[in-house]
PDB file of C-alpha atoms in Angstrom:
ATOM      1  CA  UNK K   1      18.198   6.088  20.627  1.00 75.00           C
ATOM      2  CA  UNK K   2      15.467   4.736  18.600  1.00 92.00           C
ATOM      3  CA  UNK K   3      16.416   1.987  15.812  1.00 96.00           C
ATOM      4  CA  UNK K   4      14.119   0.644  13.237  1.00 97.00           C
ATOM      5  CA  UNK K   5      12.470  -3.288  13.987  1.00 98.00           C
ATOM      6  CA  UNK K   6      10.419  -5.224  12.034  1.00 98.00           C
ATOM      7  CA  UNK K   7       8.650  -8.477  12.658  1.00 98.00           C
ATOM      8  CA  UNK K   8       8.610 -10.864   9.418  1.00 98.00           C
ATOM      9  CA  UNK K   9       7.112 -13.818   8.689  1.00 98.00           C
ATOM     10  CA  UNK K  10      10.093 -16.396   7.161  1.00 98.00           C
ATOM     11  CA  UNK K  11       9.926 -19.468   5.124  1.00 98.00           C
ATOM     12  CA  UNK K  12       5.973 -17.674   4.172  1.00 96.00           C
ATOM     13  CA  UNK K  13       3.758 -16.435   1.810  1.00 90.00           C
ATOM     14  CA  UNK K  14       1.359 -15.480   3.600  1.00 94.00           C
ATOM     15  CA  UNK K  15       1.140 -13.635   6.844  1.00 96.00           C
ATOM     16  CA  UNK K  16       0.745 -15.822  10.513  1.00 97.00           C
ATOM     17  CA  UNK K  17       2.460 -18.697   8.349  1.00 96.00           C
ATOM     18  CA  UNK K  18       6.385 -19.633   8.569  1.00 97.00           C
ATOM     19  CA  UNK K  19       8.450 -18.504  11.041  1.00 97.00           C
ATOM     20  CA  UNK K  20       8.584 -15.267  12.847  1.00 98.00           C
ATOM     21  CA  UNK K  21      11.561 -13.643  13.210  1.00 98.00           C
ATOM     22  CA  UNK K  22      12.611  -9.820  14.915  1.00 98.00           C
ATOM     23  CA  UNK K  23      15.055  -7.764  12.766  1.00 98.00           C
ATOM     24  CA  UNK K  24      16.746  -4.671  14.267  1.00 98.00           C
ATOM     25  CA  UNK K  25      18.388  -2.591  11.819  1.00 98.00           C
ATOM     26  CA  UNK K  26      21.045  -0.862  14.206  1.00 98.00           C
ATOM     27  CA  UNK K  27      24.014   1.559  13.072  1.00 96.00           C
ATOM     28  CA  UNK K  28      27.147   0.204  14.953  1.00 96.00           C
ATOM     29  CA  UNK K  29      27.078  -3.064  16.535  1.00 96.00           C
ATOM     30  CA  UNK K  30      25.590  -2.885  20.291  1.00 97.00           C
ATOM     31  CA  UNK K  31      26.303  -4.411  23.463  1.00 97.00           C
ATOM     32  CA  UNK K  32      25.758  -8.207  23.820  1.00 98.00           C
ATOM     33  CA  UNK K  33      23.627  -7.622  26.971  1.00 98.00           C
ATOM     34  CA  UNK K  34      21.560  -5.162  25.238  1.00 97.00           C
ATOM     35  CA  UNK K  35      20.613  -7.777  22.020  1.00 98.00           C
ATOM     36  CA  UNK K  36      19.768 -10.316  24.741  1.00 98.00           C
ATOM     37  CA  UNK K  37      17.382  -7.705  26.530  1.00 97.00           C
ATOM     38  CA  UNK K  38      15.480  -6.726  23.168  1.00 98.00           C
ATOM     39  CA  UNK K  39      15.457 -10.572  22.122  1.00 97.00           C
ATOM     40  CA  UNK K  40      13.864 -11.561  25.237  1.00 96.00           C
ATOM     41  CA  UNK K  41      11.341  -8.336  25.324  1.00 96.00           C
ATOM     42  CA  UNK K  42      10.436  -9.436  21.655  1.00 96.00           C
ATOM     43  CA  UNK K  43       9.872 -13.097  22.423  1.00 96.00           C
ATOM     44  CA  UNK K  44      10.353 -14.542  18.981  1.00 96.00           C
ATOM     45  CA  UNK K  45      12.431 -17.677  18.799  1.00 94.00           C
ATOM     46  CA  UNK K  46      15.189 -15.383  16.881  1.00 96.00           C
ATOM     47  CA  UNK K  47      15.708 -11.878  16.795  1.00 98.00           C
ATOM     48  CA  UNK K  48      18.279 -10.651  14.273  1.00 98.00           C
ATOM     49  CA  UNK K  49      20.292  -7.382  14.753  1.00 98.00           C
ATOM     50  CA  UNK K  50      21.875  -6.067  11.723  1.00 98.00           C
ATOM     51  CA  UNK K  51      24.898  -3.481  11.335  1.00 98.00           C
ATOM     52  CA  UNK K  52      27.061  -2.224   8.442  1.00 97.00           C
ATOM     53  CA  UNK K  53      30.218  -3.379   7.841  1.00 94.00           C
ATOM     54  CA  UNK K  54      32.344  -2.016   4.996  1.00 93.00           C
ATOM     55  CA  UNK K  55      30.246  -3.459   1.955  1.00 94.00           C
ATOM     56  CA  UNK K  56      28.513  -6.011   3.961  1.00 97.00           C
ATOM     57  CA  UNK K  57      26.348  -6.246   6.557  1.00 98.00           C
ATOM     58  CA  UNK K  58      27.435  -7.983  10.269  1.00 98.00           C
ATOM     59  CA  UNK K  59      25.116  -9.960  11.872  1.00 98.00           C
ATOM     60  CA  UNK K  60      24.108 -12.048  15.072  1.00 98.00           C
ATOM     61  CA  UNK K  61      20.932 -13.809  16.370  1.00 98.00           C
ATOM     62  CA  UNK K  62      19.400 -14.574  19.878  1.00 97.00           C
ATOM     63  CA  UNK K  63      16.766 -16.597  21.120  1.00 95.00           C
ATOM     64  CA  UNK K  64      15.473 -15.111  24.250  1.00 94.00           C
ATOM     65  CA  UNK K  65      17.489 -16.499  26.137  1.00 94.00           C
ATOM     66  CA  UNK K  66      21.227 -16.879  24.184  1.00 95.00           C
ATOM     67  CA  UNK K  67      23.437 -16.022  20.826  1.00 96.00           C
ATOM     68  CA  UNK K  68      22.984 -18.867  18.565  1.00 95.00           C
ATOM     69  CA  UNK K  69      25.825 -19.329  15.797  1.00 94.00           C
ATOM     70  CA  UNK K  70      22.970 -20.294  12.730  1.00 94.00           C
ATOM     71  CA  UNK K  71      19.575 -19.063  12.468  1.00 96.00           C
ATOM     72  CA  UNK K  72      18.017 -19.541   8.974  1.00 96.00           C
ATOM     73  CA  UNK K  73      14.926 -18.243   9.158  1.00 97.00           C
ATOM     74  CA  UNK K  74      16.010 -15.109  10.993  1.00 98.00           C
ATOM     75  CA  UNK K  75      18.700 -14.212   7.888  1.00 97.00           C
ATOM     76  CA  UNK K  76      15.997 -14.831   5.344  1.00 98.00           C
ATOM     77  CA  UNK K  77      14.104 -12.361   7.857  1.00 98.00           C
ATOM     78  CA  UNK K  78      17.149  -9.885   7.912  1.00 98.00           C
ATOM     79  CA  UNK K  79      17.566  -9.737   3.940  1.00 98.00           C
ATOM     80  CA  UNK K  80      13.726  -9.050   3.580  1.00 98.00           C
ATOM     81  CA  UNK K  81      13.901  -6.375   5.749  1.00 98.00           C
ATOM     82  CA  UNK K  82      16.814  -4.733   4.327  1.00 98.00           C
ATOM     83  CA  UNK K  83      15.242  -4.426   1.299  1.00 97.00           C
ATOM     84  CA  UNK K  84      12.006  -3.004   2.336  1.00 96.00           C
ATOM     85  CA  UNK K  85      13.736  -0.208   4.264  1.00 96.00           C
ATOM     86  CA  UNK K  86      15.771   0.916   0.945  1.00 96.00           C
ATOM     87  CA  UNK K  87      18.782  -0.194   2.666  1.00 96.00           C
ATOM     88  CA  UNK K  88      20.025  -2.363  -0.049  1.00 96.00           C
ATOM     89  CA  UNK K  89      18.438  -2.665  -3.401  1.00 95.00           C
ATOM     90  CA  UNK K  90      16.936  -5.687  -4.775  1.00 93.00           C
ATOM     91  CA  UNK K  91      19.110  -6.304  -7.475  1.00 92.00           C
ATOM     92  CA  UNK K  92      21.885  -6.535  -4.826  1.00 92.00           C
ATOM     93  CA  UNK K  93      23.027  -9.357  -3.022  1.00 96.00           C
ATOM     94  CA  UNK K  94      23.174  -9.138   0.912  1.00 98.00           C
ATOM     95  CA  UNK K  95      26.368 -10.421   2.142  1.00 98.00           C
ATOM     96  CA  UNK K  96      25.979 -11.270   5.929  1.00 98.00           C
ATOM     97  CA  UNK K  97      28.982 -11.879   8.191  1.00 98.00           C
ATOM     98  CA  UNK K  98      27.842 -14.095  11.085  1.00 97.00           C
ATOM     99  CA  UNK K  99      29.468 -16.642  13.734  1.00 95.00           C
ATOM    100  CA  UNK K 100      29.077 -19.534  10.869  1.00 93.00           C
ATOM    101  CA  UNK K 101      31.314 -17.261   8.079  1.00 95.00           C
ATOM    102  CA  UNK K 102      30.002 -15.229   5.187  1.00 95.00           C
ATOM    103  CA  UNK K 103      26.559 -16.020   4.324  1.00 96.00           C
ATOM    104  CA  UNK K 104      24.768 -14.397   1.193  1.00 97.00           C
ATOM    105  CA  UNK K 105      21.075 -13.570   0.093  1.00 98.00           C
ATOM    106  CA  UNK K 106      19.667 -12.914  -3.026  1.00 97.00           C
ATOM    107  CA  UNK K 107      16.268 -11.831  -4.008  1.00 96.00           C
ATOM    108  CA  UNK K 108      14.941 -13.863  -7.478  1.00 94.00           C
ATOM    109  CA  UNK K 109      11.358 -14.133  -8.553  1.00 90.00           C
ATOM    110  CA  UNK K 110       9.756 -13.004  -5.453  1.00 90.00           C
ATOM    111  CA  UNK K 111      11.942 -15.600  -3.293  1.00 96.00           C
ATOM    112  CA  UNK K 112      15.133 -15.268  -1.476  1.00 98.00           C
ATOM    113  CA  UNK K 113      18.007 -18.146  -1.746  1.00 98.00           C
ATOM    114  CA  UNK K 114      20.492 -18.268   0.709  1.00 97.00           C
ATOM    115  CA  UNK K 115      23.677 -19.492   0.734  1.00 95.00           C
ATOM    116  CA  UNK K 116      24.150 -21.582   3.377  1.00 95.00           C
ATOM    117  CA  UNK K 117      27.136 -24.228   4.953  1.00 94.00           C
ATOM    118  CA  UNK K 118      26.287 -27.744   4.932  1.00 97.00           C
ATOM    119  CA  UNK K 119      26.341 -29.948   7.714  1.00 97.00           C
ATOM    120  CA  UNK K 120      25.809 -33.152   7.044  1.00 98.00           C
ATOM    121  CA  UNK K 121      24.479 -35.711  10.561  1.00 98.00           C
ATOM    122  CA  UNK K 122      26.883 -38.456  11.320  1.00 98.00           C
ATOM    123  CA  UNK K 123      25.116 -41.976  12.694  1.00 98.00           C
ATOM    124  CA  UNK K 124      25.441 -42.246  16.511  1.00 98.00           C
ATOM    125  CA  UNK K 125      23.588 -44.056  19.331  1.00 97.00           C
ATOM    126  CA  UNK K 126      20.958 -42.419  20.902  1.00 96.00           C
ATOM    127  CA  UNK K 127      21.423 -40.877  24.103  1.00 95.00           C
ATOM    128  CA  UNK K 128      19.024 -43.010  25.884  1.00 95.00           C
ATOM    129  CA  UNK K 129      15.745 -45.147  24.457  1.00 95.00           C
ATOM    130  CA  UNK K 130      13.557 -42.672  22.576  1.00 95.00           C
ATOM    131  CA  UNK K 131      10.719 -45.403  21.479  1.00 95.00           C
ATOM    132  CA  UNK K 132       8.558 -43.749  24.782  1.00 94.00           C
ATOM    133  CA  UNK K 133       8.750 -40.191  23.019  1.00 94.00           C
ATOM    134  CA  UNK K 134       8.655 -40.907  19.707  1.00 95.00           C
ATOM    135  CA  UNK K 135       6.029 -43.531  19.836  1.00 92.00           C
ATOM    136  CA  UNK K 136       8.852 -45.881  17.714  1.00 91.00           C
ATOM    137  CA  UNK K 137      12.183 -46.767  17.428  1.00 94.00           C
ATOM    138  CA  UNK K 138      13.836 -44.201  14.735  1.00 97.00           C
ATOM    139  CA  UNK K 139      14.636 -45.718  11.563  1.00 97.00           C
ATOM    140  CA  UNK K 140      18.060 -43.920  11.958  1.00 98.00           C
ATOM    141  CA  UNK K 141      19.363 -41.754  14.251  1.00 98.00           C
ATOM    142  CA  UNK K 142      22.580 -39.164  14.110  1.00 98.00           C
ATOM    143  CA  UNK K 143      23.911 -36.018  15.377  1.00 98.00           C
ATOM    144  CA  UNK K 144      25.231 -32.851  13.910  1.00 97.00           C
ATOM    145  CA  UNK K 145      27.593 -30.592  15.808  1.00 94.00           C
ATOM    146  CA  UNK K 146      24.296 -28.501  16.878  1.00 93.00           C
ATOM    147  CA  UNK K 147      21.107 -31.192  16.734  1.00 97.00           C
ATOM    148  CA  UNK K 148      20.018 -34.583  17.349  1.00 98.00           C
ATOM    149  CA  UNK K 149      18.482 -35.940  14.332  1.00 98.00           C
ATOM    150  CA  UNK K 150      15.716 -38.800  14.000  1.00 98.00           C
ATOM    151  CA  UNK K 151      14.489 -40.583  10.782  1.00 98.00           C
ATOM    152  CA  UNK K 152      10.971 -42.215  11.130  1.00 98.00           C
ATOM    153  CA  UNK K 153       9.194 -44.590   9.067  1.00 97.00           C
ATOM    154  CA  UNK K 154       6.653 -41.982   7.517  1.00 97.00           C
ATOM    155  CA  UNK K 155       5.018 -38.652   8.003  1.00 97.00           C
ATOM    156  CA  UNK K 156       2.262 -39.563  10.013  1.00 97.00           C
ATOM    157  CA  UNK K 157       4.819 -40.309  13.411  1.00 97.00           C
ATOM    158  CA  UNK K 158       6.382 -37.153  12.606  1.00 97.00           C
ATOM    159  CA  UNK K 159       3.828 -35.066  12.526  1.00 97.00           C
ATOM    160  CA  UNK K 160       1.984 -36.430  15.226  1.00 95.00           C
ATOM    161  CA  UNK K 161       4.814 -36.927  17.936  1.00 96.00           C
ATOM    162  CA  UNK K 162       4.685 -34.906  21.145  1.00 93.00           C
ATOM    163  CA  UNK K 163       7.849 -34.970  22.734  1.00 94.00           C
ATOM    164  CA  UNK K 164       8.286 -33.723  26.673  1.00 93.00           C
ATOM    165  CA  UNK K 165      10.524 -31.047  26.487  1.00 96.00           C
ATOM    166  CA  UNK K 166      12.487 -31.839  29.594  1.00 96.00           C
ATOM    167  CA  UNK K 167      13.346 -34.907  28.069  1.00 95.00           C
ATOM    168  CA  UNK K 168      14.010 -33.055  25.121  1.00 96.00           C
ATOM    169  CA  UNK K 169      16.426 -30.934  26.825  1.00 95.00           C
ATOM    170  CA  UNK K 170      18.526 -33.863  28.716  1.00 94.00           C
ATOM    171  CA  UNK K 171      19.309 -35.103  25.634  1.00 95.00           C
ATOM    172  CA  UNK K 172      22.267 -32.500  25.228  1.00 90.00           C
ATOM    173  CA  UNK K 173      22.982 -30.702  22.257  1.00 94.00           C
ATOM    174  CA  UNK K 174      20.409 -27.560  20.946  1.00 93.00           C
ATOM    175  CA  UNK K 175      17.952 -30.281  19.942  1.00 95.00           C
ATOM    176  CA  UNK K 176      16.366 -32.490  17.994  1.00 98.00           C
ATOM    177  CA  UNK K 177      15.243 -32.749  14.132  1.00 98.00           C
ATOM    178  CA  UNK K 178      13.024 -35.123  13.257  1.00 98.00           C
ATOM    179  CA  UNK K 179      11.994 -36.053   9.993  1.00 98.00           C
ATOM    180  CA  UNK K 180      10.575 -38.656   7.406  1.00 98.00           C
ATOM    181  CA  UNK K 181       9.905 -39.087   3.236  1.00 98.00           C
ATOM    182  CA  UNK K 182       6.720 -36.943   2.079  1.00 98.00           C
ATOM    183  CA  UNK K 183       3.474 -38.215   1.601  1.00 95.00           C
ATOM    184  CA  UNK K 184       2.108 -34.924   0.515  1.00 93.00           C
ATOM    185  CA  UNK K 185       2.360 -34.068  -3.490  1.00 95.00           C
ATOM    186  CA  UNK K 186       4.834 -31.702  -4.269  1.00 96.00           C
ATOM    187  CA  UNK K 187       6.889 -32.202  -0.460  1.00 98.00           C
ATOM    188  CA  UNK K 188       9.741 -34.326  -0.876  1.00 98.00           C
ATOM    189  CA  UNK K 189      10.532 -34.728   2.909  1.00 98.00           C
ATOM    190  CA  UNK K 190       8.608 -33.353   6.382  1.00 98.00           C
ATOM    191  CA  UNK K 191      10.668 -32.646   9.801  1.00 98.00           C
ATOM    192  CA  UNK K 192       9.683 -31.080  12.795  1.00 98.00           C
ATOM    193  CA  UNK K 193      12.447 -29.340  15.397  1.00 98.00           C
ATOM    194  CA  UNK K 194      12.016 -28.625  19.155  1.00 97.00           C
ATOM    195  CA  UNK K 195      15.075 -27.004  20.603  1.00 95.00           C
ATOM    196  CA  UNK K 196      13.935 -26.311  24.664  1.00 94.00           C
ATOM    197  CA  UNK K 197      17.479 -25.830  25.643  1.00 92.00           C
ATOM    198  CA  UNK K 198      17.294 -22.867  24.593  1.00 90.00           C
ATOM    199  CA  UNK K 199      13.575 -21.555  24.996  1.00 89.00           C
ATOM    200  CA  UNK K 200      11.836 -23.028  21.949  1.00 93.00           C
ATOM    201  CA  UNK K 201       9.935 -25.780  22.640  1.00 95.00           C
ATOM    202  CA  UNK K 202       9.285 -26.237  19.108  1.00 97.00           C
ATOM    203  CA  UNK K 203      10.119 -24.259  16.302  1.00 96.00           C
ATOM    204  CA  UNK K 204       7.926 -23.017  13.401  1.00 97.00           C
ATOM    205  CA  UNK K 205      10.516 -23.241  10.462  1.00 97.00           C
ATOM    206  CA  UNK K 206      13.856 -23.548  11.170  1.00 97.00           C
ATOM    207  CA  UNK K 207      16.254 -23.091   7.969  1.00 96.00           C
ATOM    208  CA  UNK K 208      19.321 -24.015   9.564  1.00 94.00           C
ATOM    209  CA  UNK K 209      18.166 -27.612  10.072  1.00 97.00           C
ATOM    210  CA  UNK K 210      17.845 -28.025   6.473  1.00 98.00           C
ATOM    211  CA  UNK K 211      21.444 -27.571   6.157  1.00 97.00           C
ATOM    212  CA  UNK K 212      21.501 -30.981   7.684  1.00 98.00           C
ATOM    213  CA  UNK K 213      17.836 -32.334   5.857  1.00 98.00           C
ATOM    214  CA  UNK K 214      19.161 -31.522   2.486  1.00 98.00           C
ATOM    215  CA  UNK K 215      22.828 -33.709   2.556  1.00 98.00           C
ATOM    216  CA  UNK K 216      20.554 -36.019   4.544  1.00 98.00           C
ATOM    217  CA  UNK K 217      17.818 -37.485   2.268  1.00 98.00           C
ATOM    218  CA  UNK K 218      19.866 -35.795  -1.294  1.00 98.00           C
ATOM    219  CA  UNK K 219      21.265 -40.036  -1.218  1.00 98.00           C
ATOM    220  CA  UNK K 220      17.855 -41.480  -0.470  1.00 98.00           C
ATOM    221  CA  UNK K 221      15.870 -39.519  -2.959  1.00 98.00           C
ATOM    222  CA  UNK K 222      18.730 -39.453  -5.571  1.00 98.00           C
ATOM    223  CA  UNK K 223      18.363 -35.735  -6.196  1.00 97.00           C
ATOM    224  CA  UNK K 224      20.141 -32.485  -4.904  1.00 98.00           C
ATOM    225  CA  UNK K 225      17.301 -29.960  -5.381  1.00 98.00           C
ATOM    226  CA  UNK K 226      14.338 -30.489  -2.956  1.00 98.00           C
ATOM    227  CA  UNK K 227      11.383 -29.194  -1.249  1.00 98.00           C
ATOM    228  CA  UNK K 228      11.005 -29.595   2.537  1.00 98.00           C
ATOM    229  CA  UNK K 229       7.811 -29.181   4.929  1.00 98.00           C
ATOM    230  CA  UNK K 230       8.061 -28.250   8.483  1.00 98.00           C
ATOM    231  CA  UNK K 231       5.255 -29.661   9.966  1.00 98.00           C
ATOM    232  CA  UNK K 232       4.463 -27.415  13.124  1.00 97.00           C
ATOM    233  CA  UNK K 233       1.902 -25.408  13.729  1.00 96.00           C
ATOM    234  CA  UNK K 234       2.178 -22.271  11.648  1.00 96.00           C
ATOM    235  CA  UNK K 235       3.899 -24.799   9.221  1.00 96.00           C
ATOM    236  CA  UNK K 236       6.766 -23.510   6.344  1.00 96.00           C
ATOM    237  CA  UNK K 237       7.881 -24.707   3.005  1.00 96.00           C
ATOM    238  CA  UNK K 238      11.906 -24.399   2.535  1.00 98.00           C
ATOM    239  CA  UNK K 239      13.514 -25.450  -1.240  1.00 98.00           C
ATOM    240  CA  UNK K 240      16.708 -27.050  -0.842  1.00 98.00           C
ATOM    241  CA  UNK K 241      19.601 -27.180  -3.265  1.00 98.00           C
ATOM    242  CA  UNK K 242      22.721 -29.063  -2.379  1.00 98.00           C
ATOM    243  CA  UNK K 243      26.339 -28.196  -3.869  1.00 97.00           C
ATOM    244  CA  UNK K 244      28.998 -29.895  -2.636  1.00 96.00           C
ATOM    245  CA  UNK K 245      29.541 -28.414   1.299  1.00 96.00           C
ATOM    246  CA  UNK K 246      26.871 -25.716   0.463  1.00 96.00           C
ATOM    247  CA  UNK K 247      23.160 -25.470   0.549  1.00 98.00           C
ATOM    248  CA  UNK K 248      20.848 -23.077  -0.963  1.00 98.00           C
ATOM    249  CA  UNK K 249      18.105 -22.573   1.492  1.00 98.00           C
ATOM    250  CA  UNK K 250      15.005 -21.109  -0.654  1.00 98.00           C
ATOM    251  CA  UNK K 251      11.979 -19.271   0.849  1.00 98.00           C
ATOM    252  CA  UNK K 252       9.814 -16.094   0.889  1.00 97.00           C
ATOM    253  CA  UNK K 253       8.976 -13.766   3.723  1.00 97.00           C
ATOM    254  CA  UNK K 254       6.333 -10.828   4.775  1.00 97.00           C
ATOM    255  CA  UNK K 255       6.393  -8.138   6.603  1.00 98.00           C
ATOM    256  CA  UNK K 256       3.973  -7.948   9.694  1.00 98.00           C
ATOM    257  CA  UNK K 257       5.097  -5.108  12.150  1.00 97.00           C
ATOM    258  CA  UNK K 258       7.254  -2.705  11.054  1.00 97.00           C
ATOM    259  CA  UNK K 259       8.668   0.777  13.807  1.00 97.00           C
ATOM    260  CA  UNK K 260      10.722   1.728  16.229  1.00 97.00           C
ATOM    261  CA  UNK K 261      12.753   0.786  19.093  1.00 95.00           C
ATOM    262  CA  UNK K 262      13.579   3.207  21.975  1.00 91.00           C
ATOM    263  CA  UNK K 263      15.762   1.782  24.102  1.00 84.00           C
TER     264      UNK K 263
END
């Protein structure tokens, strides 16, 4: 059977920016194997698969090598291309039921907001002395139920660290988030994630970290509506607007490969 794939560019405006993500729009859900097998032959850091459900759509994401429960950047992906193939219309929300409950997407002014769960980090001791990787002591350190998480002093550390993804990996957990206050106009707060456990060294944009950035610095700054910058390579802006135990994740996307799949 062939099914229809595209390859979009999340958290972007332009194209080779942001995050890629694979989206497979399939009829009927498919075979856990089989997602893993097209997730690893595509090579992104998520690939979303997409089925109908009643008025909604299910769907799941894998890295390529396991299901994760949240993937940001790949829903943003999957409502993008459900509206370029005339599978939903515009006007329309997309309401997504995923591992992490009902999540919904809504295309305004050329940008999609998402509605996502927040999860706030929790202090905790590190697991061992991260000074070595980091190249300083974090300013505070914390956990959610998925990530490590590491305030530094300022943007320069964070963008600048290189941690050894081995020792990224024994740390437990998915990963780690770093992040410190914006020195860039118009950037309220910069993080970088690297998640090796399970086959991303680092990743280009990740939305569902934000969940935790936004209920994170929404105290320090004093404000619930934000801008983040993800400081990797390819590099992503992500607007953040915090409401009680819900974030709206804000970002735009483009389409860079669009066919088929015939497997």
């Amino acid at each position: 059977m062939a099914h229809a794939i595209y390859l979009v560019d999340a958290f972007a405006e332009d194209k080779f920016r942001g995050n890629p993500a694979g989206v497979c729009i399939l009829d009927s859900p498919a075979s856990e194997d089989w997602m893993q097998a097209v997730a690893a032959e595509l090579n992104q850091a998520e690939t979303a698969f997409v089925n109908p459900e009643n008025d909604s759509w299910n769907l799941r994401w894998f890295t390529p090598r396991t299901e994760v429960d949240l993937c940001g950047h790949a829903t943003l992906a999957s409502a993008h291309a459900l509206w370029e193939a005339g599978a939903e219309t515009a006007a329309t929300p997309i309401v997504f039921n995923t591992k992490s409950g009902r999540l919904v997407c809504e295309l305004r002014e050329g940008q999609i907001e998402m509605d996502f769960p927040a999860e706030p980090p929790v202090e905790a001791d590190p697991p061992f002395d991260l000074a070595p990787m980091l190249g300083a002591n974090p300013v505070w350190f914390g956990k959610t139920p998925r990530m490590w998480f590491a305030m530094l002093s300022n943007e320069e550390r964070v963008r600048h660290i290189k941690p050894d993804p081995p020792t990224v990996s024994g740390m437990g957990l998915l990963g780690l988030v770093v992040t410190a206050r914006s020195e860039t106009p118009g950037v309220d707060f910069v993080s970088r994630v690297f998640a090796p456990r399970v086959g991303i060294n680092e990743d280009a944009v990740t939305g569902s970290a934000h969940c935790a950035l936004a209920p994170f610095w929404s105290p320090i700054l004093k404000r619930n509506e934000m801008t983040g910058y993800q400081a990797s390579g390819r590099g992503g802006r992500v607007g953040v607007r915090l409401a009680g135990d819900r974030v709206t994740l804000v970002g735009a996307a483009t389409t860079v490969l669009s066919g088929r799949i015939r497997v």
